[in-house]
PDB file of C-alpha atoms (C1' of nucleotides) in Angstrom:
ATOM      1  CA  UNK A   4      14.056 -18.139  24.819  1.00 77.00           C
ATOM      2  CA  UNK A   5      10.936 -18.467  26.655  1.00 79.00           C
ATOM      3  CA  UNK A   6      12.007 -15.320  28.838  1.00 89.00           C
ATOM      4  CA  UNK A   7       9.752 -12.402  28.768  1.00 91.00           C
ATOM      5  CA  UNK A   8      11.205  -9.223  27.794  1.00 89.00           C
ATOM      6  CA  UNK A   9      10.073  -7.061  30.605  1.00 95.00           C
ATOM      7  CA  UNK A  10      11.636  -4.077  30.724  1.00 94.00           C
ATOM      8  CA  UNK A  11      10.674  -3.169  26.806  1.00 95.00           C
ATOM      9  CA  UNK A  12       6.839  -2.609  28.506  1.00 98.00           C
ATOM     10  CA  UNK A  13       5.046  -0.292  30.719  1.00 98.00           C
ATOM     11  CA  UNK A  14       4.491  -1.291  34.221  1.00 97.00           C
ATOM     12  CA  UNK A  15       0.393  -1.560  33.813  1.00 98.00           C
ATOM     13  CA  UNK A  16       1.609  -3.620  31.009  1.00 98.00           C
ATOM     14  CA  UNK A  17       3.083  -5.961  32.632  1.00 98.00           C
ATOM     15  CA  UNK A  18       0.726  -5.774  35.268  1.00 97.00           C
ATOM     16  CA  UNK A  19      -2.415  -6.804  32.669  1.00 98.00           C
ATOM     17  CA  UNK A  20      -0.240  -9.795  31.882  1.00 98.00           C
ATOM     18  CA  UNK A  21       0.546 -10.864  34.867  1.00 98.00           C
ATOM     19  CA  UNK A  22      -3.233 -10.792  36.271  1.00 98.00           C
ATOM     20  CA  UNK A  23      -4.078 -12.861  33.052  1.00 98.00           C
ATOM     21  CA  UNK A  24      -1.452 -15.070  33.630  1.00 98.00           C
ATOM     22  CA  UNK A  25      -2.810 -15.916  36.846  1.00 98.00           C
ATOM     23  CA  UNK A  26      -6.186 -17.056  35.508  1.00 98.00           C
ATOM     24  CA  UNK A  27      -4.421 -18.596  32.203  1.00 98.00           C
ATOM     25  CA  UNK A  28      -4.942 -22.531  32.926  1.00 98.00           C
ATOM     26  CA  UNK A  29      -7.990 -24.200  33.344  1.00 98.00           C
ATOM     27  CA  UNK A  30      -7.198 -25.966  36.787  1.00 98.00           C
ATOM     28  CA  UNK A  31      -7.021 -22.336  38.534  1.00 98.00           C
ATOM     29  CA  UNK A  32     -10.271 -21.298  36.860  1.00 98.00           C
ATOM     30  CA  UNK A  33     -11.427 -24.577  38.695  1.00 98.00           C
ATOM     31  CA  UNK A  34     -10.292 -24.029  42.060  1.00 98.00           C
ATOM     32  CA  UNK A  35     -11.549 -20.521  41.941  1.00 97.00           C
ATOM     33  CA  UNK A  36     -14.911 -21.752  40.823  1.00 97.00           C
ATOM     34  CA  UNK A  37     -14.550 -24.434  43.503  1.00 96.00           C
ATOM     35  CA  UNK A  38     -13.711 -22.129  46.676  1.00 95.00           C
ATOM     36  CA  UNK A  39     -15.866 -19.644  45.253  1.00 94.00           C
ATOM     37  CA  UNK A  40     -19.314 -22.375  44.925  1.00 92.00           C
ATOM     38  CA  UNK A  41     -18.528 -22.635  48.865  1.00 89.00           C
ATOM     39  CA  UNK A  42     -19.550 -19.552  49.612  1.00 82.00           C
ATOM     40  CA  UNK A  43     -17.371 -18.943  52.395  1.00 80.00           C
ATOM     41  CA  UNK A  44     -13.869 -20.686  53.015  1.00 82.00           C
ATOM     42  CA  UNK A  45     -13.446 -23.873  51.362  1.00 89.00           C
ATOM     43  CA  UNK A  46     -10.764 -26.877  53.848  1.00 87.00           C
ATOM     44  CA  UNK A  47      -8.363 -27.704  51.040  1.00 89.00           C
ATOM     45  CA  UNK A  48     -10.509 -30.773  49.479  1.00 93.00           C
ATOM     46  CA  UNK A  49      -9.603 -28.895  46.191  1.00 96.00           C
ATOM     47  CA  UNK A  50      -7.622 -32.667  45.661  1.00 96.00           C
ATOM     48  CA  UNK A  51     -10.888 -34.316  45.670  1.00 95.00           C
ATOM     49  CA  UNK A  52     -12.590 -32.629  43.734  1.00 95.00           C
ATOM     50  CA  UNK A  53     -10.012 -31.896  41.082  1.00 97.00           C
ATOM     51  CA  UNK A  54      -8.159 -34.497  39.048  1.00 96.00           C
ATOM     52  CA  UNK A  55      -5.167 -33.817  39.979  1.00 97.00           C
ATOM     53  CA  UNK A  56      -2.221 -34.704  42.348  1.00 97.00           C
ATOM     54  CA  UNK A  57      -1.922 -32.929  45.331  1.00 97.00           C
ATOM     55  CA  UNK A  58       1.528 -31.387  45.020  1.00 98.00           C
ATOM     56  CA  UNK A  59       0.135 -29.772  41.457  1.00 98.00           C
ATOM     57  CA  UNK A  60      -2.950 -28.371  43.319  1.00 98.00           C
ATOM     58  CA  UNK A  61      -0.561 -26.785  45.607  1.00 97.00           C
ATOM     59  CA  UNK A  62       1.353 -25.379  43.102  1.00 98.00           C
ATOM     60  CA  UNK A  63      -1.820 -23.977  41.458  1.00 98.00           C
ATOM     61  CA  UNK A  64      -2.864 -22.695  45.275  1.00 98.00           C
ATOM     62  CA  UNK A  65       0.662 -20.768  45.655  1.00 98.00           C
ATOM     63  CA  UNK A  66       0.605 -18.858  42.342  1.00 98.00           C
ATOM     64  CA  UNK A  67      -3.219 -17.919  42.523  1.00 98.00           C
ATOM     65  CA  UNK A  68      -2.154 -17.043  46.183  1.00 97.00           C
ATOM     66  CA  UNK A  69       1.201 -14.866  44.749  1.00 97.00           C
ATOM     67  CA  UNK A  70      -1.368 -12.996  42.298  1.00 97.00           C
ATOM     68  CA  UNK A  71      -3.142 -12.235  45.380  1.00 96.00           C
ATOM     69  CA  UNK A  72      -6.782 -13.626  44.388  1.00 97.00           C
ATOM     70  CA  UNK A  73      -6.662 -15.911  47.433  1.00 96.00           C
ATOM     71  CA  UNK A  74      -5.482 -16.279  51.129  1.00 94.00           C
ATOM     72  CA  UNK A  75      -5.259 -18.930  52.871  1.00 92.00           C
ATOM     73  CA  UNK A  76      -5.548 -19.238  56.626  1.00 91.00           C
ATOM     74  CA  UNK A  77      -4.016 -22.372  58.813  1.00 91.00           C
ATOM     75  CA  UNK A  78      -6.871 -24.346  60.895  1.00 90.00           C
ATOM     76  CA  UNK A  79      -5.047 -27.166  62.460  1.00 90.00           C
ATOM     77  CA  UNK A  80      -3.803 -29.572  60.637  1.00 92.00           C
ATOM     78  CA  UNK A  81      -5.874 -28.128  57.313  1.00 94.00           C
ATOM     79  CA  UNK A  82      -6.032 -24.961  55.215  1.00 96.00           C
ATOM     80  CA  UNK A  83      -8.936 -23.096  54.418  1.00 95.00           C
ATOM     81  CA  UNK A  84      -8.782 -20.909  51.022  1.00 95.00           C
ATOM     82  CA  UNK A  85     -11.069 -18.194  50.233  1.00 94.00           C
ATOM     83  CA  UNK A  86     -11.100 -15.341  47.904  1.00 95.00           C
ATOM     84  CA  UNK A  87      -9.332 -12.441  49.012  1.00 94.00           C
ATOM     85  CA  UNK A  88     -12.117  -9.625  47.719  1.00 93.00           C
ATOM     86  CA  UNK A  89     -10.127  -6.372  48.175  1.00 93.00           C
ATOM     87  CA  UNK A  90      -7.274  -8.542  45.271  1.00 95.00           C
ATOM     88  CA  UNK A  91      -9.913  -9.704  43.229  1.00 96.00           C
ATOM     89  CA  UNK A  92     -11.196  -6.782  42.695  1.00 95.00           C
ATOM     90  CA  UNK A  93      -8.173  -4.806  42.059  1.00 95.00           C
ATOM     91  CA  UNK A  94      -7.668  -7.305  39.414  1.00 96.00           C
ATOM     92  CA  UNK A  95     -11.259  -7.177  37.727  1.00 96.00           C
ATOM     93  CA  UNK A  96     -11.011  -3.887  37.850  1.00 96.00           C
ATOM     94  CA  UNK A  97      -7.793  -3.296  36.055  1.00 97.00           C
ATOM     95  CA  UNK A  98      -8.757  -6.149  33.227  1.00 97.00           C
ATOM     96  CA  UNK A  99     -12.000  -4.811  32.783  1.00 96.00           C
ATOM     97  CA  UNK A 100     -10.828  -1.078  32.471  1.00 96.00           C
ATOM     98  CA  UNK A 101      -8.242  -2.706  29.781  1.00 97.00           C
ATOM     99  CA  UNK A 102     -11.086  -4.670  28.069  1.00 96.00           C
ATOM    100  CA  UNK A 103     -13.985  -1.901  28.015  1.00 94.00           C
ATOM    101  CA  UNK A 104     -11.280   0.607  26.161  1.00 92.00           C
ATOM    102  CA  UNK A 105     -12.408  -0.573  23.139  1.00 82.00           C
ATOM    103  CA  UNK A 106     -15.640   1.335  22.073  1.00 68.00           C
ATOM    104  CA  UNK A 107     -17.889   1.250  18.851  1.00 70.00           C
ATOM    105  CA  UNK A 108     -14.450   1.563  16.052  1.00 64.00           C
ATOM    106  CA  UNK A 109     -15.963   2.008  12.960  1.00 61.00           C
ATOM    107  CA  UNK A 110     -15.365  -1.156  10.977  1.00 54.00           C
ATOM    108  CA  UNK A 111     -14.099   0.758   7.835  1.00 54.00           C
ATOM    109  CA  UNK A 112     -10.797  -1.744   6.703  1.00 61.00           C
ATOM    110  CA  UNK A 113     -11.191  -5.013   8.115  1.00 62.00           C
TER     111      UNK A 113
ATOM    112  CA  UNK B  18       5.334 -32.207  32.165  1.00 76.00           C
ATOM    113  CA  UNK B  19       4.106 -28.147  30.553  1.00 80.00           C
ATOM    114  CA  UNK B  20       1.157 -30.534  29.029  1.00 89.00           C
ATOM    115  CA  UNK B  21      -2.180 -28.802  30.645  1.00 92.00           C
ATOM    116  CA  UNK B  22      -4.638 -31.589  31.348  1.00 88.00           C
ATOM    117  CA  UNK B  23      -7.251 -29.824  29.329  1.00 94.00           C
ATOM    118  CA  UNK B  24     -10.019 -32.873  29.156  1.00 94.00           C
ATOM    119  CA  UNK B  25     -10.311 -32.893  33.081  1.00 95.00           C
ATOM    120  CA  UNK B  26     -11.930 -29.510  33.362  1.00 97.00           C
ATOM    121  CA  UNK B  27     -14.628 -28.033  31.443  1.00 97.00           C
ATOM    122  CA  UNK B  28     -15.362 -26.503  28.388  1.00 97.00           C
ATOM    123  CA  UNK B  29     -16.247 -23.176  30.413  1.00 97.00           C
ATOM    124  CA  UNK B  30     -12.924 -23.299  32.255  1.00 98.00           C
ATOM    125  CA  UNK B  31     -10.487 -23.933  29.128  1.00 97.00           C
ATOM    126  CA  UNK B  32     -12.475 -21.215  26.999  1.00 96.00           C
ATOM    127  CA  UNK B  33     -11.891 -18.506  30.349  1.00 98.00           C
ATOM    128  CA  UNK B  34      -8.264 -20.071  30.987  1.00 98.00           C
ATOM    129  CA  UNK B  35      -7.841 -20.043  27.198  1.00 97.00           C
ATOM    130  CA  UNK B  36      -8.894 -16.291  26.369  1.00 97.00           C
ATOM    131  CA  UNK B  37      -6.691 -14.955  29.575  1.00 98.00           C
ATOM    132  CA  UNK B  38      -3.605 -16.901  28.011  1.00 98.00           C
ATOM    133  CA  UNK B  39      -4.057 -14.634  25.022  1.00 98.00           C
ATOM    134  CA  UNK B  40      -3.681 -11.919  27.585  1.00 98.00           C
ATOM    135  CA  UNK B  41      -1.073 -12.913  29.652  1.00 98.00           C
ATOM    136  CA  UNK B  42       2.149 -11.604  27.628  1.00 98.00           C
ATOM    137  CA  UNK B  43       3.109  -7.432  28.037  1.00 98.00           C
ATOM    138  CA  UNK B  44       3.802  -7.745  24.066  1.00 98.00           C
ATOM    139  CA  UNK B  45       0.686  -8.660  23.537  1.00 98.00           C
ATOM    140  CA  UNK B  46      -1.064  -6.292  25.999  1.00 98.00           C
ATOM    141  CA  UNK B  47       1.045  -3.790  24.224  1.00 98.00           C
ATOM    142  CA  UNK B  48       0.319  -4.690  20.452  1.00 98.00           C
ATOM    143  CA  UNK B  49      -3.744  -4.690  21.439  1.00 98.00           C
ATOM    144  CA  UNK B  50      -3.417  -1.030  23.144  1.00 97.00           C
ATOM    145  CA  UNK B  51      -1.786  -0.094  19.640  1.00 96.00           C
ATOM    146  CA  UNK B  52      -4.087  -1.297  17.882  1.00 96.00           C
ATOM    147  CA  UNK B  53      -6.673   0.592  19.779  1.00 95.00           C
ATOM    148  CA  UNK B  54      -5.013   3.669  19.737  1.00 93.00           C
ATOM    149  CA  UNK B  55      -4.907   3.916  16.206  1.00 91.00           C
ATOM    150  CA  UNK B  56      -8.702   4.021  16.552  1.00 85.00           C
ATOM    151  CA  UNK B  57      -9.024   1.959  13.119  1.00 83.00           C
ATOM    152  CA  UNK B  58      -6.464  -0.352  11.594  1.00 86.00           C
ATOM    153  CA  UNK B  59      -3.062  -0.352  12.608  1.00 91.00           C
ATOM    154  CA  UNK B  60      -0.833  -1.339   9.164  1.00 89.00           C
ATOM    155  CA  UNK B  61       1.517  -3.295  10.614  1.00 91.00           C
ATOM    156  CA  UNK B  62       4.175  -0.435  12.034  1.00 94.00           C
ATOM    157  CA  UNK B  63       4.343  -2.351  15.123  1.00 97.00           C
ATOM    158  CA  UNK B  64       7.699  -3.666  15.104  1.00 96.00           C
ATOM    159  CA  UNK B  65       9.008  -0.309  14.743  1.00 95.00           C
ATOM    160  CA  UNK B  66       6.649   0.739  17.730  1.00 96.00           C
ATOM    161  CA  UNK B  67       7.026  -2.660  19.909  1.00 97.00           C
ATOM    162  CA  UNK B  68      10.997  -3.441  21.033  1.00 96.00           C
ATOM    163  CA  UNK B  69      10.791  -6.671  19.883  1.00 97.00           C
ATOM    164  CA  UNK B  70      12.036  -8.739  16.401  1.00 97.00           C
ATOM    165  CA  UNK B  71       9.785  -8.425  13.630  1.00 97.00           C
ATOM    166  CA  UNK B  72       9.543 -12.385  13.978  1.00 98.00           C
ATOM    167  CA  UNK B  73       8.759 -12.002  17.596  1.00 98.00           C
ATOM    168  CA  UNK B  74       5.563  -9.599  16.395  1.00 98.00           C
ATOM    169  CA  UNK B  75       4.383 -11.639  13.591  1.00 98.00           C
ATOM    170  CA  UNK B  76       3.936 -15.092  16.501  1.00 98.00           C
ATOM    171  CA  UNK B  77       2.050 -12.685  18.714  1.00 98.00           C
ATOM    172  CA  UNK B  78       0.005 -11.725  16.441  1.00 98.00           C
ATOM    173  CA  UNK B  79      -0.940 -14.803  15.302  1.00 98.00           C
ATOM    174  CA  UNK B  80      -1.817 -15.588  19.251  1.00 98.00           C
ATOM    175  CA  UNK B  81      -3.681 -13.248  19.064  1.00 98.00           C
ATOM    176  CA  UNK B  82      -5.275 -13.977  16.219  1.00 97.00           C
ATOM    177  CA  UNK B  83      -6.233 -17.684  17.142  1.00 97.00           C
ATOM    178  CA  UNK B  84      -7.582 -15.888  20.362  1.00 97.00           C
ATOM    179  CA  UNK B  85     -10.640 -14.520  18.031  1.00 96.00           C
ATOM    180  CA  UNK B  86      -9.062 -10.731  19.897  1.00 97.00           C
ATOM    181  CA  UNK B  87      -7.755  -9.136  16.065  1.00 96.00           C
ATOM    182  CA  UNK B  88      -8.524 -10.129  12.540  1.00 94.00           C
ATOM    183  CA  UNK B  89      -6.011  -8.902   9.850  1.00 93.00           C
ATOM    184  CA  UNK B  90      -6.636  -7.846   6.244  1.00 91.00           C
ATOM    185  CA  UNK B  91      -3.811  -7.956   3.312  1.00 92.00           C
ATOM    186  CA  UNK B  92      -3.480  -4.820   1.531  1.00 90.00           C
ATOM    187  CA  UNK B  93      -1.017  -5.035  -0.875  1.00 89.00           C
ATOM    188  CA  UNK B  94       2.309  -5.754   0.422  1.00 92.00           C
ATOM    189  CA  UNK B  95       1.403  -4.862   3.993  1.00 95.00           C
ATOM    190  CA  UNK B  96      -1.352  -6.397   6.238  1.00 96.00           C
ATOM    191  CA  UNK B  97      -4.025  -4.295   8.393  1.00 95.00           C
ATOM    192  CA  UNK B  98      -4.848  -5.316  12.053  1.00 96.00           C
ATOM    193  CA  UNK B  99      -7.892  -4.339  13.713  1.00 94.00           C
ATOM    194  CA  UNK B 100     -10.169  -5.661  16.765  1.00 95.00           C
ATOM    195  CA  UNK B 101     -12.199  -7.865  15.871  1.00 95.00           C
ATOM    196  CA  UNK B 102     -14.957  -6.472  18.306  1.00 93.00           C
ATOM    197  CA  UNK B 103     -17.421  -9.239  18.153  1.00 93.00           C
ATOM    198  CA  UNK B 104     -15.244 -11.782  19.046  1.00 94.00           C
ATOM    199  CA  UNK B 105     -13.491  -9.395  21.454  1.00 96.00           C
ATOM    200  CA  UNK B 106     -17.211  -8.548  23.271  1.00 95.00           C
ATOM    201  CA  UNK B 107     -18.011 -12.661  23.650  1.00 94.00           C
ATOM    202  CA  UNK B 108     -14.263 -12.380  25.249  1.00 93.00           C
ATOM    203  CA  UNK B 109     -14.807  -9.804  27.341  1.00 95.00           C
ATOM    204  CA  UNK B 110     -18.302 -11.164  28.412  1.00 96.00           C
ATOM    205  CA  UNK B 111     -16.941 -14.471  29.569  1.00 95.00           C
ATOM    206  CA  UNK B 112     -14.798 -13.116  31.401  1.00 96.00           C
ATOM    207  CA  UNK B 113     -16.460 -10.754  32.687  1.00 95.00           C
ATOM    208  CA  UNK B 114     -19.055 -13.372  33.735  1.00 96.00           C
ATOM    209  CA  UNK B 115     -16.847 -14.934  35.654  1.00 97.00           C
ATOM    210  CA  UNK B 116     -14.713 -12.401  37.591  1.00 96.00           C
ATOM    211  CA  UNK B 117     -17.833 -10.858  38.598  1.00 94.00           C
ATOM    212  CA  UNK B 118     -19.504 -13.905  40.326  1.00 91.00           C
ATOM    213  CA  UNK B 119     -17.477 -13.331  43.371  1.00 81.00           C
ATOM    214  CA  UNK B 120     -20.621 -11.272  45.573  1.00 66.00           C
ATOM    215  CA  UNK B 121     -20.219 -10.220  48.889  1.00 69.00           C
ATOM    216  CA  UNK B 122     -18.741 -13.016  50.805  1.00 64.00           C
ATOM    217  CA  UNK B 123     -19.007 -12.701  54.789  1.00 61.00           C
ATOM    218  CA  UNK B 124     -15.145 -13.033  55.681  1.00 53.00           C
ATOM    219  CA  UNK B 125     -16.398 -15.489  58.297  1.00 54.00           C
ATOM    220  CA  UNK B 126     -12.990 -17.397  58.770  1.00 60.00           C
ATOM    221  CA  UNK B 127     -10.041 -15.727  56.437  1.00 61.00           C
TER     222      UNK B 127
ATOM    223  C1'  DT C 267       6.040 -40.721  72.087  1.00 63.70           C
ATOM    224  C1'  DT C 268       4.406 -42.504  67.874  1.00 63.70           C
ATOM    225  C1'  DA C 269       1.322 -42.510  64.304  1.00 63.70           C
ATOM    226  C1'  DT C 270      -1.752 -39.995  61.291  1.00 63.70           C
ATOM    227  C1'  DT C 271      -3.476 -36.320  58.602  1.00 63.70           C
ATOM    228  C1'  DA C 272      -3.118 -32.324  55.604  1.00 63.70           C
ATOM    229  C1'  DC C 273      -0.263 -29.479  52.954  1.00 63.70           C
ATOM    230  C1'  DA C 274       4.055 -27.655  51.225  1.00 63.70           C
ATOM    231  C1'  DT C 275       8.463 -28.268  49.018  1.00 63.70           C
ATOM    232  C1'  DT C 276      11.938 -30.505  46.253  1.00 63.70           C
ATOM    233  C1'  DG C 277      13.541 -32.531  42.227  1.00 63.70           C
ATOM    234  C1'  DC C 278      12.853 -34.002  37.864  1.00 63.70           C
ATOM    235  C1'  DA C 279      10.816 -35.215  33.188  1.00 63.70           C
ATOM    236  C1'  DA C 280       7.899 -33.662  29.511  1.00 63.70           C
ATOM    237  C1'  DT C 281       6.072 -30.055  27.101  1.00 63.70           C
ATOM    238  C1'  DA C 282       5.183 -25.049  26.080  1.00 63.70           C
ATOM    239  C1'  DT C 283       6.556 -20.373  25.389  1.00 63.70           C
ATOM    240  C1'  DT C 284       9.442 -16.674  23.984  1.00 63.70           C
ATOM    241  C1'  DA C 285      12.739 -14.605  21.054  1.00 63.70           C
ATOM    242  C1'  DC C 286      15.270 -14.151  16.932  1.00 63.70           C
ATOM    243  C1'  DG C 287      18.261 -15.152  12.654  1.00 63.70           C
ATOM    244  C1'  DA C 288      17.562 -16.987   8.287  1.00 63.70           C
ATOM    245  C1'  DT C 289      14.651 -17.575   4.759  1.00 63.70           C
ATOM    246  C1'  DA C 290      10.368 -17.913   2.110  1.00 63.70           C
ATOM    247  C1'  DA C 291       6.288 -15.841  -0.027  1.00 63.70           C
ATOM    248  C1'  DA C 292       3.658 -12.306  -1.985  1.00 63.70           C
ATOM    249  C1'  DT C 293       3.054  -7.945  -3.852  1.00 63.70           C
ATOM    250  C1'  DA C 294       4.616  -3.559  -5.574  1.00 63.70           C
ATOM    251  C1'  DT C 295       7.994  -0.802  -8.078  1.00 63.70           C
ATOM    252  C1'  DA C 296      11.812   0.383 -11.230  1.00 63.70           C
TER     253       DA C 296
ATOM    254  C1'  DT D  24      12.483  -9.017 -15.279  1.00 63.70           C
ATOM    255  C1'  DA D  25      14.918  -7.679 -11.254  1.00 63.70           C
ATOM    256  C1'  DT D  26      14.623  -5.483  -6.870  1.00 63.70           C
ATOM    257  C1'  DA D  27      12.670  -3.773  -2.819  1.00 63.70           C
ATOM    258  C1'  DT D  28       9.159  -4.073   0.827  1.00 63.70           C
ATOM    259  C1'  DT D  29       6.344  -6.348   4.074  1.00 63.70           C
ATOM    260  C1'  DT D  30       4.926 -10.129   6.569  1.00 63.70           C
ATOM    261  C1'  DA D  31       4.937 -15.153   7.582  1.00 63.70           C
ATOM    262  C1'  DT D  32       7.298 -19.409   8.561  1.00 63.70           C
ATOM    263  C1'  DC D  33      11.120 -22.453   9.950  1.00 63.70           C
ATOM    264  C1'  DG D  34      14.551 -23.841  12.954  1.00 63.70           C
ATOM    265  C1'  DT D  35      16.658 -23.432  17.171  1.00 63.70           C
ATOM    266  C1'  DA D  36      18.293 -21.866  21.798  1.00 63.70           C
ATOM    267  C1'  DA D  37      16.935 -20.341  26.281  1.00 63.70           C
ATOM    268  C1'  DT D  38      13.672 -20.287  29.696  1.00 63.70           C
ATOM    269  C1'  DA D  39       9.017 -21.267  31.790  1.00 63.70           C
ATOM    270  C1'  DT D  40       5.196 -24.171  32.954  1.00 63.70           C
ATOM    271  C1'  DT D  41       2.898 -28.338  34.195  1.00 63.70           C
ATOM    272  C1'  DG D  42       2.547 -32.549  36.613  1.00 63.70           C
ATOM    273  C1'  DC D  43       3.842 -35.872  39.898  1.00 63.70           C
ATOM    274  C1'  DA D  44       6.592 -39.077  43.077  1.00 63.70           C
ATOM    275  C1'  DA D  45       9.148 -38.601  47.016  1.00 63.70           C
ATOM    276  C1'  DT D  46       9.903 -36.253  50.931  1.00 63.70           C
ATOM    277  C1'  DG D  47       9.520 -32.615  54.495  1.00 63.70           C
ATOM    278  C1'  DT D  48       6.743 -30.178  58.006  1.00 63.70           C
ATOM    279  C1'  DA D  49       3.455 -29.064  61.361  1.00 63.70           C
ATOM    280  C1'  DA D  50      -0.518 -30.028  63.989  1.00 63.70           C
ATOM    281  C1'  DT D  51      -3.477 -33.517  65.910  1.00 63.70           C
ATOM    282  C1'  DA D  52      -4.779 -38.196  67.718  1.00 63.70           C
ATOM    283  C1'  DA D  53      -3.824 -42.477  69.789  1.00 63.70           C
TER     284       DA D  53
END
DNA sequence: TTATTACATTGCAATATTACGATAAATATA
DNA sequence: TATATTTATCGTAATATTGCAATGTAATAA
């Protein structure tokens, strides 16, 4: 079906997913690596610096900007992406709450 | 095309992109909190637990699975799941790693 | 005004994911 | 042996994702 079944899960649940989802493909790690290395804002030369058309890059751009680790602010004729810090963290915060939750179990089946 | 172009980006970025896809579906969010509720091994109940086909279950599991985040052991006619916690900690680590390299930025243009 | 430049959007093809019924496989039980 | 129980696998339908060419849009430059 290929259509998530939503409404059988809890609302952090779905939330957990969703930030994953975000970060689940390698070319959004790289443009999050890429604006971060700039330090501050980076122009949109993602396309140079990534192999890969510009229309994809922009699709990558819109849903890392939808999850809400990014803005991006007009400057002319360019864009300039940077990390939007108050989302980010938000987001590490709620995956590594989820991932810490799992303490010393003792190893006594598997 | 759905086909990730996996050999333009880096090792780094497909293991972080790669670990976060095991994340990003609420059954599978749901099936690790389970799991970690039980405190030890969780033998197999889930379906009854999870609103979702036993069939549906099983392919998560073995997602997750793949993913290093569970290992499960056969015990008699019914199988034990359980974190695997060292592959779980690398997990966690990497991404940890990387959602933390994002310092305090001056907000000097967005 | 007419390019030009930088991105976004649209539309589409290829592939991936999700979900589940049917069925297989493996073990336990009667 | 026959049956029940538990989980995995297969096959398939529905939907989602990825990637890009073509095109649209908005600001700037000539």
């Amino acid at each position: 079906m290929g259509l998530t079944k939503t409404e059988n899960f809890t609302v952090k649940q779905n939330q957990i997913a969703g930030m994953a989802k975000a970060l689940a493909h390698p070319a959004r790690i790289a443009i999050l690596q890429e604006i971060i290395k700039a330090k501050s804002c980076i122009c949109g030369d993602l396309v140079s610096r990534i192999n890969l058309a510009q229309p994809t890059i922009s699709q990558h751009l819109r849903e890392l900007k939808n999850a809400g680790l990014i803005k991006g602010d007009i400057e002319g004729t360019s864009v300039c992406y940077c990390i939007d810090e108050h989302h980010w963290k938000l987001l590490r915060d709620t995956l590594n709450t989820f991932l810490n939750q799992v303490p010393e179990i003792k190893d006594n089946c598997c």
